[in-house]
Short mmCIF file of C-alpha atoms in Angstrom, two decimals:
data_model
loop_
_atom_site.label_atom_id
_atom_site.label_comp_id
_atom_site.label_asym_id
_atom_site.label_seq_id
_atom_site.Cartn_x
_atom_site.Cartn_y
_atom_site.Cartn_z
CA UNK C 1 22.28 2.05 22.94
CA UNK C 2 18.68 2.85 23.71
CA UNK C 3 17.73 0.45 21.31
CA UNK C 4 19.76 -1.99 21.70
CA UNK C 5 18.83 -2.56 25.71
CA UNK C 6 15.65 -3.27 24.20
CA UNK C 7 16.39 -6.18 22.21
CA UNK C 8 18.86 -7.63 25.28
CA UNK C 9 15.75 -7.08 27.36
CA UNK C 10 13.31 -8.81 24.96
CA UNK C 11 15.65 -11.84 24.25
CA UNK C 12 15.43 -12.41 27.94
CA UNK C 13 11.66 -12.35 27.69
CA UNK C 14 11.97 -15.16 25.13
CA UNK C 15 13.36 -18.03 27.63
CA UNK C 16 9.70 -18.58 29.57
CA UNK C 17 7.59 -18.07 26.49
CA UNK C 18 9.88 -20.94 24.70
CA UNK C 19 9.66 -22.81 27.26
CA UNK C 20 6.33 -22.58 27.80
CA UNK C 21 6.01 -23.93 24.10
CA UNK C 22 8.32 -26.57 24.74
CA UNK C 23 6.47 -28.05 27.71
CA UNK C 24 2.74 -27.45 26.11
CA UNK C 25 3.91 -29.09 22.73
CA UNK C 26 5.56 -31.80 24.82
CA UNK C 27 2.29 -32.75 26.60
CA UNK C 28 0.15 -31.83 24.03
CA UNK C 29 1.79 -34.01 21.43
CA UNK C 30 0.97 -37.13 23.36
CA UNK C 31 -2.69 -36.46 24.63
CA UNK C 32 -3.79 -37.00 20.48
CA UNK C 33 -5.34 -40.10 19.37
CA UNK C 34 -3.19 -42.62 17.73
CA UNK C 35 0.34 -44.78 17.99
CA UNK C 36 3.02 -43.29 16.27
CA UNK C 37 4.95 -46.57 16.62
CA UNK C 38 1.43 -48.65 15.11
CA UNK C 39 1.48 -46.07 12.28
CA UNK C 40 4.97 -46.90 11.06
CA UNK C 41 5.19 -50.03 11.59
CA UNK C 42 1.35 -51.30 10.25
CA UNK C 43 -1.18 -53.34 11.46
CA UNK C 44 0.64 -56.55 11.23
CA UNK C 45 3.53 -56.40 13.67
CA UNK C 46 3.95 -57.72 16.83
CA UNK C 47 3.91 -56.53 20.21
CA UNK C 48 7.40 -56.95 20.75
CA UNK C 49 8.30 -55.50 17.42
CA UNK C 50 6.28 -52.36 18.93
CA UNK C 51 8.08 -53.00 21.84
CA UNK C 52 11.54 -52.84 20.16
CA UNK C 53 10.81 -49.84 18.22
CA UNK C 54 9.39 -47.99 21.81
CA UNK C 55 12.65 -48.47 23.30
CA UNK C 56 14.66 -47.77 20.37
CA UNK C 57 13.03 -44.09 19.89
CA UNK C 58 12.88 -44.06 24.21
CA UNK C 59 9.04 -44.02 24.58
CA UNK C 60 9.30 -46.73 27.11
CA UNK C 61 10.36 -44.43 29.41
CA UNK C 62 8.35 -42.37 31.80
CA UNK C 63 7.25 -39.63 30.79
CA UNK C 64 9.43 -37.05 33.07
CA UNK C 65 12.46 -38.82 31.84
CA UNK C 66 10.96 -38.38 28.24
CA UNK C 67 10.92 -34.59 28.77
CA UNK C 68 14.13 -33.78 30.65
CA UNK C 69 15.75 -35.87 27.67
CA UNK C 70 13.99 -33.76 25.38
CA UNK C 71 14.70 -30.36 26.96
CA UNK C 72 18.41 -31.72 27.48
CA UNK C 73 19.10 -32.43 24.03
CA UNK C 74 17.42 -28.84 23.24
CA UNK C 75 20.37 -27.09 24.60
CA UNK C 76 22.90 -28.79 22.45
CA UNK C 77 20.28 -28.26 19.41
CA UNK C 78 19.60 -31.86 19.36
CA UNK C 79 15.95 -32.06 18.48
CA UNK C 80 15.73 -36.10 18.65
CA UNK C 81 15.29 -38.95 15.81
CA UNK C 82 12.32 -38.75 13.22
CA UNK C 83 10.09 -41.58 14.65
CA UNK C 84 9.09 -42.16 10.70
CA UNK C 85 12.33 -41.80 9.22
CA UNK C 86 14.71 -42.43 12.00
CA UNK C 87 16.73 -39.52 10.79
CA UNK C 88 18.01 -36.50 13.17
CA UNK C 89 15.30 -33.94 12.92
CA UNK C 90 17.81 -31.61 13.17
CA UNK C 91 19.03 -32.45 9.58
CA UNK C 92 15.84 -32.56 8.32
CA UNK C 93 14.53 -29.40 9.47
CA UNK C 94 17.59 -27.89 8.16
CA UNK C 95 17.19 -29.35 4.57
CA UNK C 96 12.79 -27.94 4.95
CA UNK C 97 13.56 -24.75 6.64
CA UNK C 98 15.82 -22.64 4.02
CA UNK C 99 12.91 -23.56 0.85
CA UNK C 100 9.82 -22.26 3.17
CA UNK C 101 11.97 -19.21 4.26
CA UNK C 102 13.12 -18.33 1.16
CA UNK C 103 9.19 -18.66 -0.09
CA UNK C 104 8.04 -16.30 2.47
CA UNK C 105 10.74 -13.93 2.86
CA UNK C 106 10.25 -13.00 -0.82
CA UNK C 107 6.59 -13.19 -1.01
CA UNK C 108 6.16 -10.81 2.24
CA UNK C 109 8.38 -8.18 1.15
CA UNK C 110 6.89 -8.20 -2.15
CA UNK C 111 3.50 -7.90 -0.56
CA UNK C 112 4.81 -4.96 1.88
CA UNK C 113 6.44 -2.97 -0.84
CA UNK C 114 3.60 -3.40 -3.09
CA UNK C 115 0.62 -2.70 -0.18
CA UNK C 116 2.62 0.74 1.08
CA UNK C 117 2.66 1.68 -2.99
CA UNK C 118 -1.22 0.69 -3.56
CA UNK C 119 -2.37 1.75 -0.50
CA UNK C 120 -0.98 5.41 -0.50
CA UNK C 121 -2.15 5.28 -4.15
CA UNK C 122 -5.55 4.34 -3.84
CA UNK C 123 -6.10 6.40 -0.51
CA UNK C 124 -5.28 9.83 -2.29
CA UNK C 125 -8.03 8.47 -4.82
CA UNK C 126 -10.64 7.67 -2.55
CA UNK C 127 -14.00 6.88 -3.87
CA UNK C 128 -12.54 6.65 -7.36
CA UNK C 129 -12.08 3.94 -10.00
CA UNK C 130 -9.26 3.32 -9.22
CA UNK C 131 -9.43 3.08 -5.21
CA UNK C 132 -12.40 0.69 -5.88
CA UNK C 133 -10.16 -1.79 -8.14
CA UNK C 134 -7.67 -2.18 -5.29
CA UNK C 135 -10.02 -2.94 -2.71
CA UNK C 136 -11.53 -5.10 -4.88
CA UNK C 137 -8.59 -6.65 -5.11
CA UNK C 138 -8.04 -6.57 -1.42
CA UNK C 139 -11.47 -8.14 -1.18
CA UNK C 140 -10.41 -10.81 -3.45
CA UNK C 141 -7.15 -12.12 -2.03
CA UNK C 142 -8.69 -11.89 1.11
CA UNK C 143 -11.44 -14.55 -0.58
CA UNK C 144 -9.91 -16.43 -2.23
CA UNK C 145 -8.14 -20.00 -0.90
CA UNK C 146 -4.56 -20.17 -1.63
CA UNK C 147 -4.55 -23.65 -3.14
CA UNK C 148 -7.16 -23.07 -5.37
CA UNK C 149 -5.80 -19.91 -6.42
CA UNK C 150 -2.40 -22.05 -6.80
CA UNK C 151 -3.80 -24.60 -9.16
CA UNK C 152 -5.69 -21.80 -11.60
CA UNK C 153 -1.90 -20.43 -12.05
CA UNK C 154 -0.37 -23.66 -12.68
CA UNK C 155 -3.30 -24.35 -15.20
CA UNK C 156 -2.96 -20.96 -16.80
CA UNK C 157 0.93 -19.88 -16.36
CA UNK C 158 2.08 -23.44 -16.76
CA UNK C 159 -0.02 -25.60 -18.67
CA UNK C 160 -1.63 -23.21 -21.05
CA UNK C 161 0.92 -20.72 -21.76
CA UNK C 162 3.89 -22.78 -20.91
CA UNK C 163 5.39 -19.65 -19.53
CA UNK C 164 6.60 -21.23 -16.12
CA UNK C 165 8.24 -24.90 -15.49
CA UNK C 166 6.39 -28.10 -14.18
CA UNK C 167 5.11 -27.99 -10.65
CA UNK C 168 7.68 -30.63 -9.61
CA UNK C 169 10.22 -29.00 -7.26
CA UNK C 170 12.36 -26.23 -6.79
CA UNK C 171 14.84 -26.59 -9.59
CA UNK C 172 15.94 -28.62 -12.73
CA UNK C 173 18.10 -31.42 -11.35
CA UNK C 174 20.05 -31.11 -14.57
CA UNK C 175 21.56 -27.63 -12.94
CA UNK C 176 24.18 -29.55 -10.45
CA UNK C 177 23.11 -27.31 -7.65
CA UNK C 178 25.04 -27.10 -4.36
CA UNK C 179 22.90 -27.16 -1.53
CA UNK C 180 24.25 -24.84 1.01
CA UNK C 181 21.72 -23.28 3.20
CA UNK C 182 18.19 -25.06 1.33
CA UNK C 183 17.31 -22.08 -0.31
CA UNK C 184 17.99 -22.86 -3.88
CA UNK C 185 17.72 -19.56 -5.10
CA UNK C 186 20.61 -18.07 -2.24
CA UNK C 187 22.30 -21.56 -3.13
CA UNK C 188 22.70 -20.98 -6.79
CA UNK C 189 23.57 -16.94 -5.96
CA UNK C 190 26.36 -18.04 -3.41
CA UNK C 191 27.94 -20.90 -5.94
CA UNK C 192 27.66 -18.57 -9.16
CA UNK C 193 25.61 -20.98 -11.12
CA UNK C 194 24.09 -19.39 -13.73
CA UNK C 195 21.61 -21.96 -14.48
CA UNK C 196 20.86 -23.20 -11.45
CA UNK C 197 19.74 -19.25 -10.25
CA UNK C 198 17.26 -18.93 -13.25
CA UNK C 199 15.75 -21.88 -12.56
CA UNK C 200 15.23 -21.90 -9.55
CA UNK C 201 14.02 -17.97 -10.20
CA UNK C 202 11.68 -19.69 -12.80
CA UNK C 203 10.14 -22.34 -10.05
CA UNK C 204 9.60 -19.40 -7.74
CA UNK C 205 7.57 -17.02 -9.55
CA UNK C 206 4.10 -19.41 -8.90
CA UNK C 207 4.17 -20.02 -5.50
CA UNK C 208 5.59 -16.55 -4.86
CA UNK C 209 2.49 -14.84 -6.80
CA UNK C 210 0.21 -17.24 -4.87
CA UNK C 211 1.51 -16.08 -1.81
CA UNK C 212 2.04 -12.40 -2.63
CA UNK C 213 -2.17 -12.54 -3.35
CA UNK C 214 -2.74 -13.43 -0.10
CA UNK C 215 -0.35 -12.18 2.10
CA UNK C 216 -0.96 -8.40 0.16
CA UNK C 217 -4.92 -8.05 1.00
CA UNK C 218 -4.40 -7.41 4.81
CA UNK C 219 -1.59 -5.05 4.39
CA UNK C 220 -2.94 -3.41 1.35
CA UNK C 221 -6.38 -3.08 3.36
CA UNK C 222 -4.07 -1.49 6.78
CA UNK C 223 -2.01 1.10 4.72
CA UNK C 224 -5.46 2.31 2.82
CA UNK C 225 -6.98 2.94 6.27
CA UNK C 226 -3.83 4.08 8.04
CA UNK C 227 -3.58 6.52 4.85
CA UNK C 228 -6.78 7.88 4.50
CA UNK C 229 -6.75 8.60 8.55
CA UNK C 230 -2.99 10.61 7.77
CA UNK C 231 -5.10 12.68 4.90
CA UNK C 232 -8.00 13.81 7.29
CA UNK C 233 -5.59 15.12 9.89
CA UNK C 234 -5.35 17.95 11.20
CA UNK C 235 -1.70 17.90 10.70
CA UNK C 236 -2.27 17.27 7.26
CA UNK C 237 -4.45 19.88 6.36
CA UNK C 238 -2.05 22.13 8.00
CA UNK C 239 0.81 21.27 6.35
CA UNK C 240 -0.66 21.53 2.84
CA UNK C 241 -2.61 24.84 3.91
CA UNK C 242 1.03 26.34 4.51
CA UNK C 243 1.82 25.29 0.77
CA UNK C 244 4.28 22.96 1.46
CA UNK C 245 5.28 20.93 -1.74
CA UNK C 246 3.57 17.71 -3.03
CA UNK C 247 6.55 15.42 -2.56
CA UNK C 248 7.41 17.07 0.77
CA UNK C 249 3.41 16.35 2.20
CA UNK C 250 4.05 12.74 0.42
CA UNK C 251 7.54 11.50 1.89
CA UNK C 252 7.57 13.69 4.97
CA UNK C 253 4.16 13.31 6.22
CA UNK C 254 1.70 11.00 4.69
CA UNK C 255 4.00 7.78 4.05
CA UNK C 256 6.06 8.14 7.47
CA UNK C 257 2.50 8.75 9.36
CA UNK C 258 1.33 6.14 7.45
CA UNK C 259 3.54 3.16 7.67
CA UNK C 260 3.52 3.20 11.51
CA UNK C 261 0.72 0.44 11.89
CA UNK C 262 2.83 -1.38 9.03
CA UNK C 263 5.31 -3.61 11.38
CA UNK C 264 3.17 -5.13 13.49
CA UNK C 265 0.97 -6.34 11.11
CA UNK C 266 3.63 -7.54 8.50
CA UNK C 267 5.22 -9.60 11.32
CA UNK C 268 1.79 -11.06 12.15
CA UNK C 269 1.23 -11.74 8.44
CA UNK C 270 5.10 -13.82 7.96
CA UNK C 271 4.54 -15.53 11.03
CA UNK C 272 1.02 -17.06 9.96
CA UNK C 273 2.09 -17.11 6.50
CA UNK C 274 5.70 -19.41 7.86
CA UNK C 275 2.90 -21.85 9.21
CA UNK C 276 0.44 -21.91 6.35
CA UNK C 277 2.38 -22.42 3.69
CA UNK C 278 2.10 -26.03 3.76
CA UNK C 279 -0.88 -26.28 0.94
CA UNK C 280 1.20 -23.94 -1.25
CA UNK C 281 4.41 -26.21 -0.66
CA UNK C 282 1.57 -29.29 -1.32
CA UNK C 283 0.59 -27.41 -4.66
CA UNK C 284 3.72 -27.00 -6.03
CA UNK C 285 5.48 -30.32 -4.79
CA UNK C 286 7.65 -27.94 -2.86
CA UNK C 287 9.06 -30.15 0.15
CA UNK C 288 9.09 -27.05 2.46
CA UNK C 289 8.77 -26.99 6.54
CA UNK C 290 5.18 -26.94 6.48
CA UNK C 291 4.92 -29.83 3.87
CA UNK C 292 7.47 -31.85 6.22
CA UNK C 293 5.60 -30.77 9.91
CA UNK C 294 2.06 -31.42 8.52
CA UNK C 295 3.25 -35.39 7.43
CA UNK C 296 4.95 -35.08 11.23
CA UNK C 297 1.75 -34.41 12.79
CA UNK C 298 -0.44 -36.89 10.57
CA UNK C 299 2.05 -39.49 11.31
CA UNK C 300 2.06 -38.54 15.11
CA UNK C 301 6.05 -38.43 14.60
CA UNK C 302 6.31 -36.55 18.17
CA UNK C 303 10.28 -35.16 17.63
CA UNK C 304 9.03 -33.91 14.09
CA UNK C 305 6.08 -31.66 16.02
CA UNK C 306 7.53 -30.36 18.74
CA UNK C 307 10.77 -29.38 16.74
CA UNK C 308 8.53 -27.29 14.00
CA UNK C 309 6.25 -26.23 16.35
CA UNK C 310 9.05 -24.83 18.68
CA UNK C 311 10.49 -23.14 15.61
CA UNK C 312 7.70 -21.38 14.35
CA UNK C 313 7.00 -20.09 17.46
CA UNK C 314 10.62 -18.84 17.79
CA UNK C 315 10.00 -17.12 14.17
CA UNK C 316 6.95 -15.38 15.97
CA UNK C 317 9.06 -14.08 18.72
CA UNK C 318 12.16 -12.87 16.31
CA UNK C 319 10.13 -11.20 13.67
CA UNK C 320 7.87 -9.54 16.49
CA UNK C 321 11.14 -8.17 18.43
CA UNK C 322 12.01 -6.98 14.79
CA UNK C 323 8.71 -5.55 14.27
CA UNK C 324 8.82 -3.68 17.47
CA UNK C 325 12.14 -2.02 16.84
CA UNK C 326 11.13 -0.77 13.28
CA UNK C 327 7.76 0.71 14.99
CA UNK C 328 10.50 3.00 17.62
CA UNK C 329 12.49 3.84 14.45
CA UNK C 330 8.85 4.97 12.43
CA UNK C 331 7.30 6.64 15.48
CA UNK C 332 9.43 9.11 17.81
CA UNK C 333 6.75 9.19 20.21
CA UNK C 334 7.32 5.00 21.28
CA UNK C 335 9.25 4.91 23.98
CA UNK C 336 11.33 1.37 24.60
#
């Protein structure tokens, strides 16, 4: 009950901060350089072709009636009409959202299961070989540019092994896919197609791995600290001078003590990694939110920015609320 007055309390929190997002993004939007209307239409139209295109997408108005259209439609989840495409962004964003979630969702919690194993490991093996491959390891991924790193595994897993499909989307076309929810991999598990699920599995495992290197450094680098600072205790040292069992000072004390600090930094990491994923979706020819709000802000398509950034800041919020709950659950001593 405790818990869950928390999370109403919180939620409530989250009406100014949107809405201090929606008015900044609003009035930010239109302060850059550059006609959205001159971009789509080209150098060679006429002022009253601009001038029918202004009114058509409403930026004739002023600009207080722009915003209290905006913020009305908002409530009904209308997000406005693509100035590029002239298409609801609403139906866009749904059909860019589900691919980039599905990308990150995986790639964090492989990163998170894999940094709590690695960086218990290498902690207990401090200042050995092995604790000096995986933080050189950390060291690399933290190094190392993603689309760089991308186009080495397409060369190597791709082209010269042959291993993993072309870089050309997120599943054969010859599968007949339903699209339900974007996510082709959820899409092809809720429709029982057989073919369709290991293909899109197969188009996953690249840009998965190239985000799992990245995303894994920081948390690998937070659970080696956060472990070796459990080992050097007090508490610790107790616990094994009283001969206590090796699994019982492992589960019981070291990898509860130690994944406190996890949360907040995993929610950090899938909130920057939701809104840098863009050159991993460009990589791959993934057609992902960040592939489809980057050609909205080059393109100055105003609905198209404010919508993604209003959403990513809305996955900040949610996955922080999250984080904070798991962080009570982990440590007794939090009081919410």
């Amino acid at each position: 009950m405790r818990i869950l007055r928390f999370v109403g309390r919180r939620l409530l929190q989250l009406i100014p901060v949107l809405l201090g997002v929606v008015v900044l993004t609003f009035l930010l939007v239109r302060v850059l350089p550059g006609d959205p209307i001159r971009s789509i239409l080209g150098p060679n139209a006429t002022e009253a072709d601009a001038a029918a295109a202004r009114a058509r997408f409403g930026l004739d108005q002023p600009l207080w009636k722009q915003f209290l259209d905006y913020l009305g439609g908002l409530f009904t989840g209308n997000f406005g009409t693509s100035i590029q495409s002239g298409s609801p962004v609403s139906g866009e964003m749904a059909l860019r959202l589900g691919p980039t979630l599905e990308l990150v969702v995986i790639a964090v919690a492989i990163a998170v299961v894999l940094a709590i194993w690695l960086g218990i490991w290498s902690a207990r093996r401090a200042d050995r070989l092995g604790d000096h491959t995986v933080r050189i390891f950390a060291l690399f991924g933290n190094s190392i540019p993603e689309f760089w790193l991308g186009l080495v595994l397409i060369l190597v897993g791709y082209a010269a092994l042959g291993w993993f499909p072309a870089p050309s989307g997120r599943v054969d076309p010859d599968t007949n896919l339903t699209p339900l929810t974007g996510a082709d991999l959820v899409d092809a598990v809720l429709t029982g197609n057989g073919p369709a699920m290991a293909s899109a599995a197969a188009h996953l495992v690249l840009p998965v791995l190239t985000l799992v290197i990245g995303v894994l450094a920081p948390l690998l680098r937070s659970v080696r600290a956060s472990a070796l600072e459990v080992l050097h205790s007090e508490a610790y040292a107790a616990a094994a001078a009283h001969g206590l069992p090796e699994r019982t000072l492992l589960r019981g004390y070291l990898r509860r003590a130690t994944l406190v600090r996890l949360p907040s930094l995993a929610a950090l990491v899938f909130g920057t990694a939701i809104g840098s994923t863009v050159l991993v979706e460009y990589v791959y020819s993934w057609q992902g939110f960040g592939q489809w709000a980057l050609r909205g802000l080059l393109y100055r398509d105003y609905p198209v920015v404010q919508a993604s950034v209003l959403i990513i800041a809305l996955c900040y919020v949610l996955i922080f609320l999250i984080a904070d709950v798991v962080h009570a659950v982990l440590d007794p001593r939090v009081r919410i």
